[in-house]
mmCIF file with all atom_site columns, C-alpha atoms in Angstrom:
data_model
loop_
_atom_site.group_PDB
_atom_site.id
_atom_site.type_symbol
_atom_site.label_atom_id
_atom_site.label_alt_id
_atom_site.label_comp_id
_atom_site.label_asym_id
_atom_site.label_entity_id
_atom_site.label_seq_id
_atom_site.pdbx_PDB_ins_code
_atom_site.Cartn_x
_atom_site.Cartn_y
_atom_site.Cartn_z
_atom_site.occupancy
_atom_site.B_iso_or_equiv
_atom_site.pdbx_formal_charge
_atom_site.auth_seq_id
_atom_site.auth_comp_id
_atom_site.auth_asym_id
_atom_site.auth_atom_id
_atom_site.pdbx_PDB_model_num
ATOM 1   C CA . MET A 1 1   ? -4.243  -14.388 6.091   1.00 93.00 ? 1   MET A CA 1
ATOM 2   C CA . SER A 1 2   ? -6.908  -13.078 3.698   1.00 95.00 ? 2   SER A CA 1
ATOM 3   C CA . ALA A 1 3   ? -9.599  -13.563 6.310   1.00 97.00 ? 3   ALA A CA 1
ATOM 4   C CA . ALA A 1 4   ? -7.480  -11.777 8.918   1.00 97.00 ? 4   ALA A CA 1
ATOM 5   C CA . GLU A 1 5   ? -6.885  -8.895  6.509   1.00 97.00 ? 5   GLU A CA 1
ATOM 6   C CA . ILE A 1 6   ? -10.641 -8.525  5.973   1.00 97.00 ? 6   ILE A CA 1
ATOM 7   C CA . VAL A 1 7   ? -11.525 -8.730  9.677   1.00 97.00 ? 7   VAL A CA 1
ATOM 8   C CA . PHE A 1 8   ? -8.779  -6.330  10.773  1.00 97.00 ? 8   PHE A CA 1
ATOM 9   C CA . ALA A 1 9   ? -9.865  -3.899  8.048   1.00 96.00 ? 9   ALA A CA 1
ATOM 10  C CA . GLN A 1 10  ? -13.529 -4.074  9.040   1.00 95.00 ? 10  GLN A CA 1
ATOM 11  C CA . PHE A 1 11  ? -13.185 -4.102  12.823  1.00 95.00 ? 11  PHE A CA 1
ATOM 12  C CA . GLY A 1 12  ? -9.734  -2.715  13.570  1.00 93.00 ? 12  GLY A CA 1
ATOM 13  C CA . TYR A 1 13  ? -7.263  -4.404  15.846  1.00 95.00 ? 13  TYR A CA 1
ATOM 14  C CA . ASN A 1 14  ? -9.366  -3.957  18.992  1.00 94.00 ? 14  ASN A CA 1
ATOM 15  C CA . GLY A 1 15  ? -12.597 -5.127  17.386  1.00 95.00 ? 15  GLY A CA 1
ATOM 16  C CA . ALA A 1 16  ? -11.090 -8.165  15.693  1.00 96.00 ? 16  ALA A CA 1
ATOM 17  C CA . SER A 1 17  ? -10.820 -11.519 17.403  1.00 96.00 ? 17  SER A CA 1
ATOM 18  C CA . ILE A 1 18  ? -9.218  -14.832 16.557  1.00 96.00 ? 18  ILE A CA 1
ATOM 19  C CA . SER A 1 19  ? -12.718 -16.363 16.645  1.00 97.00 ? 19  SER A CA 1
ATOM 20  C CA . ARG A 1 20  ? -14.066 -13.849 14.139  1.00 97.00 ? 20  ARG A CA 1
ATOM 21  C CA . ILE A 1 21  ? -11.044 -14.392 11.861  1.00 97.00 ? 21  ILE A CA 1
ATOM 22  C CA . ALA A 1 22  ? -11.437 -18.174 12.059  1.00 97.00 ? 22  ALA A CA 1
ATOM 23  C CA . GLU A 1 23  ? -15.127 -17.841 11.211  1.00 97.00 ? 23  GLU A CA 1
ATOM 24  C CA . GLU A 1 24  ? -14.301 -15.615 8.204   1.00 97.00 ? 24  GLU A CA 1
ATOM 25  C CA . ALA A 1 25  ? -11.729 -18.189 7.056   1.00 96.00 ? 25  ALA A CA 1
ATOM 26  C CA . GLY A 1 26  ? -14.113 -21.099 7.584   1.00 96.00 ? 26  GLY A CA 1
ATOM 27  C CA . LEU A 1 27  ? -11.670 -22.755 9.960   1.00 96.00 ? 27  LEU A CA 1
ATOM 28  C CA . PRO A 1 28  ? -11.811 -23.913 13.562  1.00 96.00 ? 28  PRO A CA 1
ATOM 29  C CA . LYS A 1 29  ? -10.294 -21.360 15.939  1.00 95.00 ? 29  LYS A CA 1
ATOM 30  C CA . SER A 1 30  ? -7.747  -23.981 17.033  1.00 95.00 ? 30  SER A CA 1
ATOM 31  C CA . ASN A 1 31  ? -6.305  -24.096 13.490  1.00 95.00 ? 31  ASN A CA 1
ATOM 32  C CA . VAL A 1 32  ? -5.669  -20.355 13.534  1.00 95.00 ? 32  VAL A CA 1
ATOM 33  C CA . VAL A 1 33  ? -4.201  -20.440 17.047  1.00 95.00 ? 33  VAL A CA 1
ATOM 34  C CA . TYR A 1 34  ? -1.892  -23.284 16.015  1.00 94.00 ? 34  TYR A CA 1
ATOM 35  C CA . TYR A 1 35  ? -0.142  -20.969 13.535  1.00 94.00 ? 35  TYR A CA 1
ATOM 36  C CA . PHE A 1 36  ? -0.684  -17.658 15.314  1.00 96.00 ? 36  PHE A CA 1
ATOM 37  C CA . SER A 1 37  ? -0.595  -17.965 19.091  1.00 94.00 ? 37  SER A CA 1
ATOM 38  C CA . THR A 1 38  ? -1.793  -14.396 19.645  1.00 95.00 ? 38  THR A CA 1
ATOM 39  C CA . LYS A 1 39  ? -3.922  -11.858 17.840  1.00 96.00 ? 39  LYS A CA 1
ATOM 40  C CA . GLU A 1 40  ? -0.966  -9.464  17.863  1.00 95.00 ? 40  GLU A CA 1
ATOM 41  C CA . LEU A 1 41  ? 1.270   -11.982 16.103  1.00 96.00 ? 41  LEU A CA 1
ATOM 42  C CA . LEU A 1 42  ? -1.379  -12.510 13.420  1.00 97.00 ? 42  LEU A CA 1
ATOM 43  C CA . TYR A 1 43  ? -1.911  -8.760  13.064  1.00 96.00 ? 43  TYR A CA 1
ATOM 44  C CA . ARG A 1 44  ? 1.812   -8.052  12.751  1.00 94.00 ? 44  ARG A CA 1
ATOM 45  C CA . THR A 1 45  ? 2.080   -10.818 10.140  1.00 95.00 ? 45  THR A CA 1
ATOM 46  C CA . VAL A 1 46  ? -0.783  -9.284  8.134   1.00 96.00 ? 46  VAL A CA 1
ATOM 47  C CA . VAL A 1 47  ? 0.773   -5.808  8.292   1.00 93.00 ? 47  VAL A CA 1
ATOM 48  C CA . GLU A 1 48  ? 4.197   -7.163  7.346   1.00 91.00 ? 48  GLU A CA 1
ATOM 49  C CA . ASP A 1 49  ? 2.698   -9.020  4.389   1.00 93.00 ? 49  ASP A CA 1
ATOM 50  C CA . ILE A 1 50  ? 0.984   -5.842  3.179   1.00 92.00 ? 50  ILE A CA 1
ATOM 51  C CA . PHE A 1 51  ? 4.224   -3.911  3.437   1.00 89.00 ? 51  PHE A CA 1
ATOM 52  C CA . ASN A 1 52  ? 6.213   -6.633  1.666   1.00 91.00 ? 52  ASN A CA 1
ATOM 53  C CA . VAL A 1 53  ? 3.783   -6.667  -1.247  1.00 92.00 ? 53  VAL A CA 1
ATOM 54  C CA . TRP A 1 54  ? 4.011   -2.872  -1.506  1.00 89.00 ? 54  TRP A CA 1
ATOM 55  C CA . ARG A 1 55  ? 7.805   -3.011  -1.184  1.00 89.00 ? 55  ARG A CA 1
ATOM 56  C CA . ALA A 1 56  ? 8.040   -5.519  -4.040  1.00 91.00 ? 56  ALA A CA 1
ATOM 57  C CA . ALA A 1 57  ? 5.958   -3.146  -6.158  1.00 90.00 ? 57  ALA A CA 1
ATOM 58  C CA . ALA A 1 58  ? 8.869   -0.682  -6.000  1.00 91.00 ? 58  ALA A CA 1
ATOM 59  C CA . ASP A 1 59  ? 11.577  -3.126  -7.094  1.00 90.00 ? 59  ASP A CA 1
ATOM 60  C CA . GLU A 1 60  ? 11.990  -1.217  -10.358 1.00 91.00 ? 60  GLU A CA 1
ATOM 61  C CA . ILE A 1 61  ? 12.878  2.036   -8.592  1.00 96.00 ? 61  ILE A CA 1
ATOM 62  C CA . VAL A 1 62  ? 16.619  1.681   -9.091  1.00 96.00 ? 62  VAL A CA 1
ATOM 63  C CA . GLU A 1 63  ? 19.239  4.192   -10.223 1.00 96.00 ? 63  GLU A CA 1
ATOM 64  C CA . GLU A 1 64  ? 19.729  2.746   -13.717 1.00 96.00 ? 64  GLU A CA 1
ATOM 65  C CA . ALA A 1 65  ? 15.987  2.680   -14.489 1.00 96.00 ? 65  ALA A CA 1
ATOM 66  C CA . ASP A 1 66  ? 14.113  5.251   -16.521 1.00 96.00 ? 66  ASP A CA 1
ATOM 67  C CA . PRO A 1 67  ? 12.203  7.277   -13.884 1.00 96.00 ? 67  PRO A CA 1
ATOM 68  C CA . ARG A 1 68  ? 8.987   7.518   -15.901 1.00 94.00 ? 68  ARG A CA 1
ATOM 69  C CA . GLU A 1 69  ? 8.931   3.757   -16.502 1.00 95.00 ? 69  GLU A CA 1
ATOM 70  C CA . ALA A 1 70  ? 9.948   2.808   -12.953 1.00 96.00 ? 70  ALA A CA 1
ATOM 71  C CA . LEU A 1 71  ? 7.560   5.196   -11.224 1.00 96.00 ? 71  LEU A CA 1
ATOM 72  C CA . GLY A 1 72  ? 4.820   4.391   -13.744 1.00 95.00 ? 72  GLY A CA 1
ATOM 73  C CA . SER A 1 73  ? 5.189   0.696   -13.042 1.00 95.00 ? 73  SER A CA 1
ATOM 74  C CA . TYR A 1 74  ? 5.122   1.378   -9.298  1.00 96.00 ? 74  TYR A CA 1
ATOM 75  C CA . ILE A 1 75  ? 1.934   3.410   -9.652  1.00 96.00 ? 75  ILE A CA 1
ATOM 76  C CA . ASP A 1 76  ? 0.334   0.721   -11.844 1.00 95.00 ? 76  ASP A CA 1
ATOM 77  C CA . THR A 1 77  ? 1.149   -1.978  -9.297  1.00 94.00 ? 77  THR A CA 1
ATOM 78  C CA . LYS A 1 78  ? -0.031  0.109   -6.336  1.00 94.00 ? 78  LYS A CA 1
ATOM 79  C CA . MET A 1 79  ? -3.288  0.825   -8.194  1.00 95.00 ? 79  MET A CA 1
ATOM 80  C CA . GLU A 1 80  ? -3.778  -2.887  -8.919  1.00 94.00 ? 80  GLU A CA 1
ATOM 81  C CA . LEU A 1 81  ? -3.179  -3.636  -5.244  1.00 93.00 ? 81  LEU A CA 1
ATOM 82  C CA . ALA A 1 82  ? -5.763  -0.998  -4.315  1.00 94.00 ? 82  ALA A CA 1
ATOM 83  C CA . ARG A 1 83  ? -8.166  -2.826  -6.595  1.00 95.00 ? 83  ARG A CA 1
ATOM 84  C CA . THR A 1 84  ? -7.340  -6.418  -5.646  1.00 94.00 ? 84  THR A CA 1
ATOM 85  C CA . ARG A 1 85  ? -6.359  -6.023  -1.977  1.00 94.00 ? 85  ARG A CA 1
ATOM 86  C CA . PRO A 1 86  ? -8.291  -3.034  -0.655  1.00 94.00 ? 86  PRO A CA 1
ATOM 87  C CA . TYR A 1 87  ? -8.532  -4.546  2.819   1.00 95.00 ? 87  TYR A CA 1
ATOM 88  C CA . GLY A 1 88  ? -4.750  -4.546  3.127   1.00 93.00 ? 88  GLY A CA 1
ATOM 89  C CA . SER A 1 89  ? -4.645  -0.831  2.484   1.00 93.00 ? 89  SER A CA 1
ATOM 90  C CA . MET A 1 90  ? -7.436  -0.290  5.013   1.00 94.00 ? 90  MET A CA 1
ATOM 91  C CA . VAL A 1 91  ? -5.571  -2.260  7.696   1.00 95.00 ? 91  VAL A CA 1
ATOM 92  C CA . TRP A 1 92  ? -2.462  -0.158  7.093   1.00 93.00 ? 92  TRP A CA 1
ATOM 93  C CA . ALA A 1 93  ? -4.421  3.117   7.073   1.00 93.00 ? 93  ALA A CA 1
ATOM 94  C CA . ASN A 1 94  ? -6.273  2.268   10.282  1.00 93.00 ? 94  ASN A CA 1
ATOM 95  C CA . GLU A 1 95  ? -3.008  1.379   12.017  1.00 92.00 ? 95  GLU A CA 1
ATOM 96  C CA . ILE A 1 96  ? -1.356  4.627   10.959  1.00 93.00 ? 96  ILE A CA 1
ATOM 97  C CA . ILE A 1 97  ? -4.404  6.760   11.811  1.00 93.00 ? 97  ILE A CA 1
ATOM 98  C CA . GLN A 1 98  ? -4.311  5.279   15.329  1.00 92.00 ? 98  GLN A CA 1
ATOM 99  C CA . GLY A 1 99  ? -0.653  6.316   15.699  1.00 94.00 ? 99  GLY A CA 1
ATOM 100 C CA . ALA A 1 100 ? 0.775   2.864   14.850  1.00 92.00 ? 100 ALA A CA 1
ATOM 101 C CA . PRO A 1 101 ? 0.236   1.384   18.336  1.00 93.00 ? 101 PRO A CA 1
ATOM 102 C CA . ILE A 1 102 ? 1.191   -2.125  17.222  1.00 92.00 ? 102 ILE A CA 1
ATOM 103 C CA . VAL A 1 103 ? 3.753   -1.607  14.447  1.00 92.00 ? 103 VAL A CA 1
ATOM 104 C CA . GLN A 1 104 ? 5.578   1.621   15.314  1.00 94.00 ? 104 GLN A CA 1
ATOM 105 C CA . ASP A 1 105 ? 8.819   -0.366  15.566  1.00 93.00 ? 105 ASP A CA 1
ATOM 106 C CA . TYR A 1 106 ? 8.271   -1.614  12.026  1.00 90.00 ? 106 TYR A CA 1
ATOM 107 C CA . LEU A 1 107 ? 7.780   1.959   10.771  1.00 92.00 ? 107 LEU A CA 1
ATOM 108 C CA . GLU A 1 108 ? 10.972  3.086   12.476  1.00 95.00 ? 108 GLU A CA 1
ATOM 109 C CA . THR A 1 109 ? 13.048  0.270   11.001  1.00 94.00 ? 109 THR A CA 1
ATOM 110 C CA . GLU A 1 110 ? 11.698  -1.408  7.850   1.00 91.00 ? 110 GLU A CA 1
ATOM 111 C CA . LEU A 1 111 ? 9.660   1.476   6.421   1.00 92.00 ? 111 LEU A CA 1
ATOM 112 C CA . ARG A 1 112 ? 12.304  4.086   7.233   1.00 95.00 ? 112 ARG A CA 1
ATOM 113 C CA . SER A 1 113 ? 15.075  2.023   5.606   1.00 95.00 ? 113 SER A CA 1
ATOM 114 C CA . TRP A 1 114 ? 12.983  1.239   2.521   1.00 94.00 ? 114 TRP A CA 1
ATOM 115 C CA . THR A 1 115 ? 11.963  4.881   2.125   1.00 95.00 ? 115 THR A CA 1
ATOM 116 C CA . GLU A 1 116 ? 15.540  6.131   2.487   1.00 97.00 ? 116 GLU A CA 1
ATOM 117 C CA . GLU A 1 117 ? 16.664  3.721   -0.244  1.00 96.00 ? 117 GLU A CA 1
ATOM 118 C CA . ARG A 1 118 ? 13.988  5.044   -2.637  1.00 97.00 ? 118 ARG A CA 1
ATOM 119 C CA . VAL A 1 119 ? 14.788  8.660   -1.683  1.00 97.00 ? 119 VAL A CA 1
ATOM 120 C CA . ASN A 1 120 ? 18.471  8.066   -2.516  1.00 98.00 ? 120 ASN A CA 1
ATOM 121 C CA . VAL A 1 121 ? 17.546  6.692   -5.946  1.00 98.00 ? 121 VAL A CA 1
ATOM 122 C CA . ILE A 1 122 ? 15.325  9.683   -6.670  1.00 97.00 ? 122 ILE A CA 1
ATOM 123 C CA . HIS A 1 123 ? 18.125  12.059  -5.586  1.00 98.00 ? 123 HIS A CA 1
ATOM 124 C CA . LYS A 1 124 ? 20.432  10.284  -8.052  1.00 98.00 ? 124 LYS A CA 1
ATOM 125 C CA . TRP A 1 125 ? 17.848  10.711  -10.814 1.00 97.00 ? 125 TRP A CA 1
ATOM 126 C CA . ILE A 1 126 ? 17.693  14.419  -9.991  1.00 97.00 ? 126 ILE A CA 1
ATOM 127 C CA . ALA A 1 127 ? 21.499  14.742  -9.971  1.00 97.00 ? 127 ALA A CA 1
ATOM 128 C CA . ALA A 1 128 ? 21.657  12.975  -13.348 1.00 96.00 ? 128 ALA A CA 1
ATOM 129 C CA . GLY A 1 129 ? 19.078  15.367  -14.795 1.00 95.00 ? 129 GLY A CA 1
ATOM 130 C CA . LYS A 1 130 ? 16.563  12.571  -15.367 1.00 94.00 ? 130 LYS A CA 1
ATOM 131 C CA . ILE A 1 131 ? 13.846  14.373  -13.408 1.00 94.00 ? 131 ILE A CA 1
ATOM 132 C CA . ARG A 1 132 ? 13.462  17.913  -12.188 1.00 93.00 ? 132 ARG A CA 1
ATOM 133 C CA . PRO A 1 133 ? 14.405  18.777  -8.600  1.00 94.00 ? 133 PRO A CA 1
ATOM 134 C CA . ILE A 1 134 ? 11.568  17.773  -6.291  1.00 94.00 ? 134 ILE A CA 1
ATOM 135 C CA . SER A 1 135 ? 11.237  16.423  -2.767  1.00 96.00 ? 135 SER A CA 1
ATOM 136 C CA . PRO A 1 136 ? 11.660  12.637  -3.063  1.00 97.00 ? 136 PRO A CA 1
ATOM 137 C CA . LYS A 1 137 ? 9.806   11.977  0.197   1.00 97.00 ? 137 LYS A CA 1
ATOM 138 C CA . HIS A 1 138 ? 6.852   14.091  -0.861  1.00 96.00 ? 138 HIS A CA 1
ATOM 139 C CA . LEU A 1 139 ? 6.765   12.346  -4.219  1.00 96.00 ? 139 LEU A CA 1
ATOM 140 C CA . LEU A 1 140 ? 6.532   8.983   -2.433  1.00 96.00 ? 140 LEU A CA 1
ATOM 141 C CA . PHE A 1 141 ? 3.944   10.319  0.030   1.00 96.00 ? 141 PHE A CA 1
ATOM 142 C CA . THR A 1 142 ? 1.851   11.609  -2.871  1.00 96.00 ? 142 THR A CA 1
ATOM 143 C CA . ILE A 1 143 ? 2.041   8.301   -4.734  1.00 96.00 ? 143 ILE A CA 1
ATOM 144 C CA . TRP A 1 144 ? 0.999   6.451   -1.571  1.00 95.00 ? 144 TRP A CA 1
ATOM 145 C CA . ALA A 1 145 ? -1.849  8.839   -0.822  1.00 95.00 ? 145 ALA A CA 1
ATOM 146 C CA . THR A 1 146 ? -3.190  8.795   -4.349  1.00 96.00 ? 146 THR A CA 1
ATOM 147 C CA . THR A 1 147 ? -2.983  5.072   -5.018  1.00 95.00 ? 147 THR A CA 1
ATOM 148 C CA . GLN A 1 148 ? -4.256  4.015   -1.599  1.00 94.00 ? 148 GLN A CA 1
ATOM 149 C CA . HIS A 1 149 ? -7.183  6.425   -1.899  1.00 95.00 ? 149 HIS A CA 1
ATOM 150 C CA . TYR A 1 150 ? -8.727  4.025   -4.404  1.00 96.00 ? 150 TYR A CA 1
ATOM 151 C CA . ALA A 1 151 ? -8.778  1.295   -1.741  1.00 94.00 ? 151 ALA A CA 1
ATOM 152 C CA . ASP A 1 152 ? -9.440  3.280   1.421   1.00 94.00 ? 152 ASP A CA 1
ATOM 153 C CA . PHE A 1 153 ? -12.230 5.342   -0.134  1.00 95.00 ? 153 PHE A CA 1
ATOM 154 C CA . LYS A 1 154 ? -13.571 2.655   -2.462  1.00 93.00 ? 154 LYS A CA 1
ATOM 155 C CA . HIS A 1 155 ? -17.148 3.273   -1.318  1.00 95.00 ? 155 HIS A CA 1
ATOM 156 C CA . GLN A 1 156 ? -16.901 6.971   -2.147  1.00 96.00 ? 156 GLN A CA 1
ATOM 157 C CA . ILE A 1 157 ? -15.471 6.241   -5.600  1.00 96.00 ? 157 ILE A CA 1
ATOM 158 C CA . SER A 1 158 ? -18.176 3.652   -6.293  1.00 96.00 ? 158 SER A CA 1
ATOM 159 C CA . THR A 1 159 ? -20.872 6.078   -5.172  1.00 97.00 ? 159 THR A CA 1
ATOM 160 C CA . LEU A 1 160 ? -19.537 8.749   -7.518  1.00 97.00 ? 160 LEU A CA 1
ATOM 161 C CA . ASN A 1 161 ? -19.329 6.126   -10.285 1.00 96.00 ? 161 ASN A CA 1
ATOM 162 C CA . GLU A 1 162 ? -23.129 5.721   -10.357 1.00 96.00 ? 162 GLU A CA 1
ATOM 163 C CA . GLY A 1 163 ? -23.032 3.198   -7.521  1.00 96.00 ? 163 GLY A CA 1
ATOM 164 C CA . SER A 1 164 ? -20.730 0.739   -9.302  1.00 96.00 ? 164 SER A CA 1
ATOM 165 C CA . ASP A 1 165 ? -17.169 -0.386  -8.776  1.00 95.00 ? 165 ASP A CA 1
ATOM 166 C CA . LEU A 1 166 ? -14.782 0.732   -11.487 1.00 96.00 ? 166 LEU A CA 1
ATOM 167 C CA . ASN A 1 167 ? -14.799 -1.764  -14.363 1.00 96.00 ? 167 ASN A CA 1
ATOM 168 C CA . ASP A 1 168 ? -11.636 -2.954  -16.142 1.00 96.00 ? 168 ASP A CA 1
ATOM 169 C CA . GLU A 1 169 ? -11.686 -0.125  -18.671 1.00 97.00 ? 169 GLU A CA 1
ATOM 170 C CA . GLN A 1 170 ? -12.245 2.496   -15.973 1.00 97.00 ? 170 GLN A CA 1
ATOM 171 C CA . TRP A 1 171 ? -9.355  1.070   -13.934 1.00 96.00 ? 171 TRP A CA 1
ATOM 172 C CA . GLU A 1 172 ? -7.037  1.357   -16.927 1.00 96.00 ? 172 GLU A CA 1
ATOM 173 C CA . GLU A 1 173 ? -8.196  4.945   -17.512 1.00 97.00 ? 173 GLU A CA 1
ATOM 174 C CA . THR A 1 174 ? -7.694  5.699   -13.821 1.00 96.00 ? 174 THR A CA 1
ATOM 175 C CA . LYS A 1 175 ? -4.168  4.262   -13.755 1.00 96.00 ? 175 LYS A CA 1
ATOM 176 C CA . GLN A 1 176 ? -3.243  6.310   -16.825 1.00 95.00 ? 176 GLN A CA 1
ATOM 177 C CA . ALA A 1 177 ? -4.727  9.489   -15.341 1.00 95.00 ? 177 ALA A CA 1
ATOM 178 C CA . VAL A 1 178 ? -2.912  9.009   -12.031 1.00 95.00 ? 178 VAL A CA 1
ATOM 179 C CA . LYS A 1 179 ? 0.406   8.427   -13.808 1.00 94.00 ? 179 LYS A CA 1
ATOM 180 C CA . GLU A 1 180 ? -0.092  11.505  -15.989 1.00 92.00 ? 180 GLU A CA 1
ATOM 181 C CA . LEU A 1 181 ? -1.001  13.664  -12.998 1.00 91.00 ? 181 LEU A CA 1
ATOM 182 C CA . LEU A 1 182 ? 1.856   12.479  -10.819 1.00 91.00 ? 182 LEU A CA 1
ATOM 183 C CA . LEU A 1 183 ? 4.612   12.131  -13.403 1.00 90.00 ? 183 LEU A CA 1
ATOM 184 C CA . PHE A 1 184 ? 3.921   15.023  -15.782 1.00 81.00 ? 184 PHE A CA 1
ATOM 185 C CA . GLY A 1 185 ? 5.344   17.520  -13.321 1.00 74.00 ? 185 GLY A CA 1
ATOM 186 C CA . ILE A 1 186 ? 8.592   15.658  -12.632 1.00 78.00 ? 186 ILE A CA 1
ATOM 187 C CA . CYS A 1 187 ? 9.685   13.824  -15.764 1.00 71.00 ? 187 CYS A CA 1
ATOM 188 C CA . HIS A 1 188 ? 11.274  15.445  -18.780 1.00 62.00 ? 188 HIS A CA 1
#
C-alpha cells in the first residue's frame, strides 16, 4: 500500500502500473496482482485508506467537545499526516484536480456524508455559543487546504526553508501557527 501510494503520487493513475508498484514494494508483480486484481482496485483502496486516516483524525469533532480542543487536535493530526504521509495527500489532490475520474462515487457518498456530519456538529457549536457564526463547510475547506499544503507543496516549503525539510521544532511551531491562524477568528 505504501509503495502504491508513492507511485500513484509520483506518476498519477495513468502513469502508474502494477509493475512499477511491485518494483517500488520490492515484490514480484504476481504478489500484488494476487491481492489487487486491477490497478483501479488498488488505486481505490489507496484512496479509501487515505480518506479513512483523515476521517479518523476528526473523531474528536463531536457536539460535546470543546471546539478549540477538537479542531486543534484535528489540525495537529492533519499536519502530522502531511509530514508523515505526504504521498497520500498528493494522490488525493491529483485525483481531485483531475475531476475525480476514479473516485467520484466515493466523494458523493462517503465524503459528503462525513462532511455533513462535521457541519452539523459545527452548527451545534454555533447555536450553543461555543464559536462565532461562520460557514462550517468553509472552515473545513480551509483546514484541508492549509494542512494539505504542507504535503502537496513540500518542495516549495523546503526551498523556502533554506533547502531543508522542516525539523521537529519547526513542525511544532508550524502546527501552533496554523492553529492560531485558523482558530483565533472562530473560538471565544
